[in-house]
Amino acid sequence: SRDETAIRNTLNGLVAAYNAVQDRLRATATYNAETGQGGPLLGDAAVRTLQARLGGVFSQALPEAGNGSLLELGFSVGVDGR
């Protein structure tokens, strides 16, 4: 039998890690109007590419889930990438 609590905890950990990476990328690649400072990776195309590829993880087919995706299992990615 499956340990659904362990599965849920693992998936929650995945979401938390994904959101932390997206937050860090956003913080290093945005302009702060209050301070007048840009992040060190502001304008770096590699950041946008990485954000898009990370978001694609949720739409990839998972053989372990009957070839469904995390999106089909109920995960979603908002306009802010989280």
CSV table of C-alpha atoms in Angstrom, one decimal:
chain,number,residue,atom,x,y,z
A,1,SER,CA,0.0,0.0,0.0
A,2,ARG,CA,1.1,3.6,-0.6
A,3,ASP,CA,2.1,5.9,2.2
A,4,GLU,CA,-0.1,8.8,1.2
A,5,THR,CA,1.2,11.0,4.0
A,6,ALA,CA,4.8,10.5,2.8
A,7,ILE,CA,3.7,11.3,-0.8
A,8,ARG,CA,1.9,14.4,0.3
A,9,ASN,CA,4.9,15.6,2.3
A,10,THR,CA,7.3,15.0,-0.6
A,11,LEU,CA,5.1,16.9,-3.0
A,12,ASN,CA,4.7,19.8,-0.5
A,13,GLY,CA,8.5,19.8,-0.2
A,14,LEU,CA,8.8,20.0,-4.0
A,15,VAL,CA,6.4,23.0,-4.1
A,16,ALA,CA,8.2,24.8,-1.3
A,17,ALA,CA,11.6,24.2,-3.0
A,18,TYR,CA,10.3,25.3,-6.4
A,19,ASN,CA,8.8,28.5,-4.9
A,20,ALA,CA,12.0,29.3,-3.0
A,21,VAL,CA,14.0,29.0,-6.3
A,22,GLN,CA,11.5,31.2,-8.2
A,23,ASP,CA,11.6,33.8,-5.3
A,24,ARG,CA,15.4,33.8,-5.4
A,25,LEU,CA,15.5,34.2,-9.2
A,26,ARG,CA,13.0,37.0,-9.1
A,27,ALA,CA,14.9,38.8,-6.3
A,28,THR,CA,18.2,38.7,-8.3
A,29,ALA,CA,16.7,39.6,-11.6
A,30,THR,CA,14.3,42.5,-10.9
A,31,TYR,CA,14.5,46.2,-10.4
A,32,ASN,CA,13.6,47.7,-7.1
A,33,ALA,CA,12.0,51.1,-7.7
A,34,GLU,CA,12.2,52.1,-4.0
A,35,THR,CA,16.0,51.6,-3.8
A,36,GLY,CA,16.7,52.4,-7.4
A,37,GLN,CA,18.8,49.2,-7.6
A,38,GLY,CA,18.6,46.4,-10.0
A,39,GLY,CA,19.4,42.8,-9.0
A,40,PRO,CA,22.7,41.4,-10.2
A,41,LEU,CA,21.1,39.3,-12.9
A,42,LEU,CA,18.7,42.0,-14.1
A,43,GLY,CA,18.2,41.6,-17.9
A,44,ASP,CA,20.0,38.2,-18.0
A,45,ALA,CA,18.2,35.9,-20.4
A,46,ALA,CA,19.4,32.8,-18.7
A,47,VAL,CA,17.2,33.7,-15.7
A,48,ARG,CA,14.1,33.8,-17.8
A,49,THR,CA,15.1,30.6,-19.5
A,50,LEU,CA,15.6,28.8,-16.2
A,51,GLN,CA,12.3,30.1,-14.9
A,52,ALA,CA,10.5,28.8,-17.9
A,53,ARG,CA,12.2,25.4,-17.8
A,54,LEU,CA,11.5,25.0,-14.1
A,55,GLY,CA,7.8,25.8,-14.8
A,56,GLY,CA,7.8,23.2,-17.5
A,57,VAL,CA,8.5,20.5,-14.9
A,58,PHE,CA,4.8,20.7,-13.9
A,59,SER,CA,3.6,19.9,-17.4
A,60,GLN,CA,5.9,16.9,-18.1
A,61,ALA,CA,4.4,13.5,-18.3
A,62,LEU,CA,5.3,11.3,-15.3
A,63,PRO,CA,5.4,7.6,-15.9
A,64,GLU,CA,5.0,7.1,-12.1
A,65,ALA,CA,1.6,8.9,-12.3
A,66,GLY,CA,0.3,7.0,-15.3
A,67,ASN,CA,1.9,9.5,-17.7
A,68,GLY,CA,-0.2,12.3,-16.2
A,69,SER,CA,1.5,15.6,-15.2
A,70,LEU,CA,1.7,17.4,-11.9
A,71,LEU,CA,-0.8,19.9,-13.5
A,72,GLU,CA,-3.2,17.1,-14.1
A,73,LEU,CA,-2.8,16.0,-10.5
A,74,GLY,CA,-3.9,19.5,-9.3
A,75,PHE,CA,-0.8,21.6,-9.2
A,76,SER,CA,-0.9,25.0,-10.7
A,77,VAL,CA,1.6,27.8,-11.5
A,78,GLY,CA,0.3,31.3,-11.1
A,79,VAL,CA,1.2,34.3,-13.2
A,80,ASP,CA,4.0,35.1,-10.7
A,81,GLY,CA,5.6,31.8,-11.4
A,82,ARG,CA,4.6,30.3,-8.1
